[in-house]
Amino acid sequence: MARPSVQNKRSSQSLFTPIASKEADLKIVLLGESAVGKSSLVTRFASNAFDADKESTIGAAFIVKKYYVTDPETNEVKLINFQIWDTAGQERYQSLAPMYYRNASVAIIVFDLTDISSLTKAEFWIAELEAYNREEHKIQILLVGNKSDLSKNENDNQISETVERLKVPYFKTSAKEGTGVDELFKYIVDSIDDGIFVESRETLDLDQKSKKSSCC
Amino acid sequence: MTDHVTSTAGKSQLLYAKSKVFLHLTKHKTGNVEGFLTITKRTASTSNKELAINFIPKSILNSEDVKTLEWFDLYGLDGEKEYSPYHEDANQTKQSSSNEPVKKAYITRPSNSSSTAYAFGVTIGSLYSIAVRPPSIHWKGSIILHSTLGERLPPIFFHDDECPGFKRELSRKRKQFQPFSENNLKGGEIPYWGGDRFITVLRKYAAVEANPAEKTILMINPTPSDLSTFIPQDAIERSNDKTSLFGQGKWKLLTTMAKLTNFTKNKVNEVAQNFEQPEVKAISEDFESARVYLAKWALSIEEEANRTRSKLILNDDYKSLLIEKLGKDFSSLVTPQDINNASRKDPLKKAEWDSYFDTNGLPKITIQEIKDRIFHGGVDPEIRPQVWPYLLQVYPWDVSTQEKHSLEITLQEQYLDLKTCWQTDINKRETDLFKDQKFRIEKDINRTDRDISIFKRLPEETSDDNEDVSVIKNPNLNTLRTILITYNELNANLGYVQGMNDLLSPLYYVIRDETIVFWSFVKFMDRMERNFVRDQSGMRLQMKTLNELTQFMLPEFYLHLEKCESNNLFFFFRMLLVWFKREFPYETILKLWEIFWTDYYSSQFHLFFALALLDKHSNTIINNLSRFDEVLKYFNDLSMTENDVDDLLMRAELLFLKFRSMVNVIDIKERYEGSAQLISSDLRDLIGTELVIQKENEPCSVE
């Protein structure tokens, strides 16, 4: 299968707003220790921005993002409606986590490359989600080490050992500098099962519009 | 009419007399009728129930009686001794505080012909209740006598500032260090006034009990059923002081409630008994196919909601009952214009605040009035540092300047002790728990309200400082850290939870004095701790209560939210947790919180504010949004301003008043029918002004 090219709607909006023929909802949850950069990753992905002083997340934040993908061979445009739950990191809010990862297709588990103790919390989340998956759910689990701009590779050995043991796809990112974030979401988009796409509402809207214009 | 005082000529013994009481027949002073309020005994064998309470206009009294009454007002109950240091004949005019006359004094009973000159009276036996309205900066204190015959009797106003007898009482009170009302009408918060002594004396001759439904109504020799019903309607309507906007809403409500009397007495049996219960909607268990993220936590709220739903979304019988009973008056209450005019005021400014206290720093007006003022206008930024510690009860309202000073010293010492405890204890600082807590606090301190000037990133701070969060260069944030760690020492079980920094930051921004900020935070946390307990039960209860409140007050909107699978009101979690701090501009939050802290109507007014938010956006949502994620995004993305806060506060106040009246109507119905409780105790608690306090019981451990 040809690799579809990824197109950010925001960047192309002014010139051309694609009309998708198919679309799918994709539910993502971010989990991980507090202050590892979960919200910053989402902000980088959703609005290509970074705020060093971003306040801590309380409860959870819900972000939606429209994401267009064009298949280079067929020129077919697909729309992915990202629905992202960005959760609070502190353990006290952990009892709320199941309501976010329930029904999620993808879980992004984030840790801080400069704080090795946050990797322990990441392992905890992976274990919890794997247990949940054993009850016939299938959440795709991804591990992200964030703050690569600050990392001096001091924890690299321990991290690679853990990553190897956990057997989950692993990404290094810097939400601050934007590195690795595209790769992460590209991976997610590539893994989407074609079966979940349905006929796009945009196409339906267009049909209705053209019907209207033709009758007037 | 035999119960009434007939105006047979003759002399009666005085048991109580108060000069400088007035009838206000018009809005202008010229319409005032000056007179005396008396309790008199006709003969030695007259029983307590036959004692007469009279208003006697001064104009119809002869000069001898006026002299007697003025003497009695000054000395009749307390004696003269302290004011006659040169007279040793104390056995003749003994000093007393027994509220009984120190010697027998008589006045002429008003004659028949005087009955047209505004004289009136009732015997204690024919006195049903008394409406008591303590004085305020806007009106004189007054009482209204309600006779069992339901006559319209005018309010009697106490002009304490003109009354020598009252001034003497007050100075005696002050000497006895009891500056506050002995009647405790509102939790002892009302300064002593002229009506207090009348009630105290009356208590000697009759049982006087506050009406449970409205504490400002005192029932005289009540039967149990009297206490469970409302007050006579006519008298209280007349007492509506239309010249003052203050307290209008409340007085209006009293009028509304008074109208319910007929209902309680006559109509309740006519109300349809047959309540059809709609089928409880089946709860879909098929989560896999649902569009919505649902989990146990939200589910439990929703299940609970479904259980109460059939009850709380009122059926037609209840609806028509409420319209019948409340409709007319509610239509005047619900006009936004009405609220607009009456409710929101300018902030309380320094001169006005200062005028509330005497030279000793003691309040001259009732605490409820101060709270009324702040509730409706907020506080000017200039005096927030002074006012907030009172609102948060760091200082009691009735503390004198000197006592306040010594209290401050104690608070200072206690805070230093707590702080030194962790700052100097090497062993403690080495524990995993301490290090873990400190790390959690520091991670959040570094990202607390950085957009506010005093918390801004300093030039020498780079974002790379995030690498070591224990380096906090901003001195203000550093103090926040110290306070949070010290609070952890004081309240060790709770531990630091994200969001507590949001609660502390405005306190520091306003007050600045580290000690006072700390104790203000301690007091604030008393009421907020339930938001942070480990099992989330405090938040869950509030979400559940808000859900019930929405069903009860906004049923159509609730049904729409149900269709959108949004009726768990999940988007309110953050708003309730940190009292809307993330939803409004910082300065606006200062105003909102000080209004919540007054507990003026309810200690959980934030839930009515949340309800107001739902109310405000209900039409937009009903007309435009139909999916869970749309509703969630809509509330997530609300960006609100100070104007929104004023509008929402007005709506919240209105919704509260409406809620309280609805609960009252339904209570009466249920009391008569003995039917099941429609209103849950959680919902009913919303009418209370007592703080709801829930503490973390499990000790904190390393997370």
PDB file of C-alpha atoms in Angstrom, chain B residues 122-217:
ATOM      1  CA  VAL B 122     -53.492  43.192  70.853  1.00  0.00           C
ATOM      2  CA  THR B 123     -53.431  40.909  73.835  1.00  0.00           C
ATOM      3  CA  ILE B 124     -50.685  38.329  73.970  1.00  0.00           C
ATOM      4  CA  GLY B 125     -53.377  35.683  73.672  1.00  0.00           C
ATOM      5  CA  SER B 126     -54.494  37.061  70.345  1.00  0.00           C
ATOM      6  CA  LEU B 127     -50.987  37.633  69.036  1.00  0.00           C
ATOM      7  CA  TYR B 128     -50.149  35.034  66.396  1.00  0.00           C
ATOM      8  CA  SER B 129     -46.676  36.029  65.321  1.00  0.00           C
ATOM      9  CA  ILE B 130     -44.266  38.934  65.008  1.00  0.00           C
ATOM     10  CA  ALA B 131     -42.289  39.771  61.914  1.00  0.00           C
ATOM     11  CA  VAL B 132     -38.944  41.162  63.006  1.00  0.00           C
ATOM     12  CA  ARG B 133     -36.811  43.282  60.732  1.00  0.00           C
ATOM     13  CA  PRO B 134     -33.602  44.410  62.409  1.00  0.00           C
ATOM     14  CA  PRO B 135     -32.180  47.782  61.415  1.00  0.00           C
ATOM     15  CA  SER B 136     -29.720  48.333  58.601  1.00  0.00           C
ATOM     16  CA  ILE B 137     -27.891  51.221  57.071  1.00  0.00           C
ATOM     17  CA  HIS B 138     -30.909  51.640  54.843  1.00  0.00           C
ATOM     18  CA  TRP B 139     -33.836  51.348  57.199  1.00  0.00           C
ATOM     19  CA  LYS B 140     -34.858  51.512  60.838  1.00  0.00           C
ATOM     20  CA  GLY B 141     -35.548  48.306  62.677  1.00  0.00           C
ATOM     21  CA  SER B 142     -39.186  47.377  62.838  1.00  0.00           C
ATOM     22  CA  ILE B 143     -41.649  44.792  64.047  1.00  0.00           C
ATOM     23  CA  ILE B 144     -45.093  43.892  62.766  1.00  0.00           C
ATOM     24  CA  LEU B 145     -47.649  42.338  65.069  1.00  0.00           C
ATOM     25  CA  HIS B 146     -49.829  39.691  63.439  1.00  0.00           C
ATOM     26  CA  SER B 147     -53.021  39.008  65.319  1.00  0.00           C
ATOM     27  CA  THR B 148     -54.843  35.722  65.056  1.00  0.00           C
ATOM     28  CA  LEU B 149     -57.691  37.599  63.425  1.00  0.00           C
ATOM     29  CA  GLY B 150     -55.500  38.526  60.499  1.00  0.00           C
ATOM     30  CA  GLU B 151     -55.957  42.278  60.831  1.00  0.00           C
ATOM     31  CA  ARG B 152     -53.656  44.606  58.988  1.00  0.00           C
ATOM     32  CA  LEU B 153     -51.469  46.266  61.588  1.00  0.00           C
ATOM     33  CA  PRO B 154     -48.735  48.666  60.481  1.00  0.00           C
ATOM     34  CA  PRO B 155     -45.027  48.107  61.166  1.00  0.00           C
ATOM     35  CA  ILE B 156     -43.695  49.773  64.309  1.00  0.00           C
ATOM     36  CA  PHE B 157     -40.310  51.378  63.702  1.00  0.00           C
ATOM     37  CA  PHE B 158     -37.696  51.791  66.424  1.00  0.00           C
ATOM     38  CA  HIS B 159     -35.783  55.057  66.100  1.00  0.00           C
ATOM     39  CA  ASP B 160     -32.965  53.877  68.339  1.00  0.00           C
ATOM     40  CA  ASP B 161     -30.757  56.841  67.537  1.00  0.00           C
ATOM     41  CA  GLU B 162     -33.335  59.227  69.043  1.00  0.00           C
ATOM     42  CA  CYS B 163     -34.266  57.052  72.002  1.00  0.00           C
ATOM     43  CA  PRO B 164     -32.600  57.781  75.379  1.00  0.00           C
ATOM     44  CA  GLY B 165     -33.869  54.487  76.812  1.00  0.00           C
ATOM     45  CA  PHE B 166     -32.208  52.524  74.030  1.00  0.00           C
ATOM     46  CA  LYS B 167     -28.929  54.423  74.414  1.00  0.00           C
ATOM     47  CA  ARG B 168     -28.847  53.509  78.084  1.00  0.00           C
ATOM     48  CA  GLU B 169     -29.594  49.870  77.299  1.00  0.00           C
ATOM     49  CA  LEU B 170     -26.779  49.860  74.774  1.00  0.00           C
ATOM     50  CA  SER B 171     -24.237  51.342  77.144  1.00  0.00           C
ATOM     51  CA  ARG B 172     -25.254  48.800  79.800  1.00  0.00           C
ATOM     52  CA  LYS B 173     -24.873  46.028  77.226  1.00  0.00           C
ATOM     53  CA  ARG B 174     -21.430  47.237  76.258  1.00  0.00           C
ATOM     54  CA  LYS B 175     -20.371  47.289  79.886  1.00  0.00           C
ATOM     55  CA  GLN B 176     -21.521  43.711  80.195  1.00  0.00           C
ATOM     56  CA  PHE B 177     -19.449  42.801  77.122  1.00  0.00           C
ATOM     57  CA  GLN B 178     -22.480  41.548  75.291  1.00  0.00           C
ATOM     58  CA  PRO B 179     -22.552  43.853  72.325  1.00  0.00           C
ATOM     59  CA  PHE B 180     -24.712  41.542  70.315  1.00  0.00           C
ATOM     60  CA  SER B 181     -28.320  40.634  70.163  1.00  0.00           C
ATOM     61  CA  GLU B 182     -29.592  38.267  72.784  1.00  0.00           C
ATOM     62  CA  ASN B 183     -32.249  37.022  70.450  1.00  0.00           C
ATOM     63  CA  ASN B 184     -29.837  35.500  67.992  1.00  0.00           C
ATOM     64  CA  LEU B 185     -32.159  35.936  65.106  1.00  0.00           C
ATOM     65  CA  LYS B 186     -29.449  35.278  62.607  1.00  0.00           C
ATOM     66  CA  GLY B 187     -26.795  33.438  64.455  1.00  0.00           C
ATOM     67  CA  GLY B 188     -25.937  36.337  66.722  1.00  0.00           C
ATOM     68  CA  GLU B 189     -24.585  38.436  63.905  1.00  0.00           C
ATOM     69  CA  ILE B 190     -26.917  41.384  64.395  1.00  0.00           C
ATOM     70  CA  PRO B 191     -25.881  44.256  66.619  1.00  0.00           C
ATOM     71  CA  TYR B 192     -28.168  45.029  69.494  1.00  0.00           C
ATOM     72  CA  TRP B 193     -31.186  47.152  68.585  1.00  0.00           C
ATOM     73  CA  GLY B 194     -34.416  48.413  70.111  1.00  0.00           C
ATOM     74  CA  GLY B 195     -36.578  45.483  69.107  1.00  0.00           C
ATOM     75  CA  ASP B 196     -34.387  43.033  70.980  1.00  0.00           C
ATOM     76  CA  ARG B 197     -35.455  44.196  74.408  1.00  0.00           C
ATOM     77  CA  PHE B 198     -39.127  44.039  73.445  1.00  0.00           C
ATOM     78  CA  ILE B 199     -38.752  40.410  72.402  1.00  0.00           C
ATOM     79  CA  THR B 200     -36.769  39.607  75.531  1.00  0.00           C
ATOM     80  CA  VAL B 201     -39.455  41.066  77.752  1.00  0.00           C
ATOM     81  CA  LEU B 202     -42.162  39.332  75.760  1.00  0.00           C
ATOM     82  CA  ARG B 203     -40.436  36.013  76.348  1.00  0.00           C
ATOM     83  CA  LYS B 204     -41.172  36.420  80.050  1.00  0.00           C
ATOM     84  CA  TYR B 205     -44.889  36.276  79.311  1.00  0.00           C
ATOM     85  CA  ALA B 206     -45.165  34.053  76.262  1.00  0.00           C
ATOM     86  CA  ALA B 207     -43.364  31.311  74.384  1.00  0.00           C
ATOM     87  CA  VAL B 208     -41.599  32.944  71.427  1.00  0.00           C
ATOM     88  CA  GLU B 209     -40.206  30.670  68.748  1.00  0.00           C
ATOM     89  CA  ALA B 210     -38.669  31.433  65.387  1.00  0.00           C
ATOM     90  CA  ASN B 211     -40.626  30.069  62.449  1.00  0.00           C
ATOM     91  CA  PRO B 212     -38.512  27.259  61.026  1.00  0.00           C
ATOM     92  CA  ALA B 213     -39.286  28.357  57.485  1.00  0.00           C
ATOM     93  CA  GLU B 214     -38.401  31.985  58.051  1.00  0.00           C
ATOM     94  CA  LYS B 215     -36.296  32.871  61.028  1.00  0.00           C
ATOM     95  CA  THR B 216     -37.376  36.489  61.082  1.00  0.00           C
ATOM     96  CA  ILE B 217     -40.918  35.456  61.945  1.00  0.00           C
TER      97      ILE B 217
END
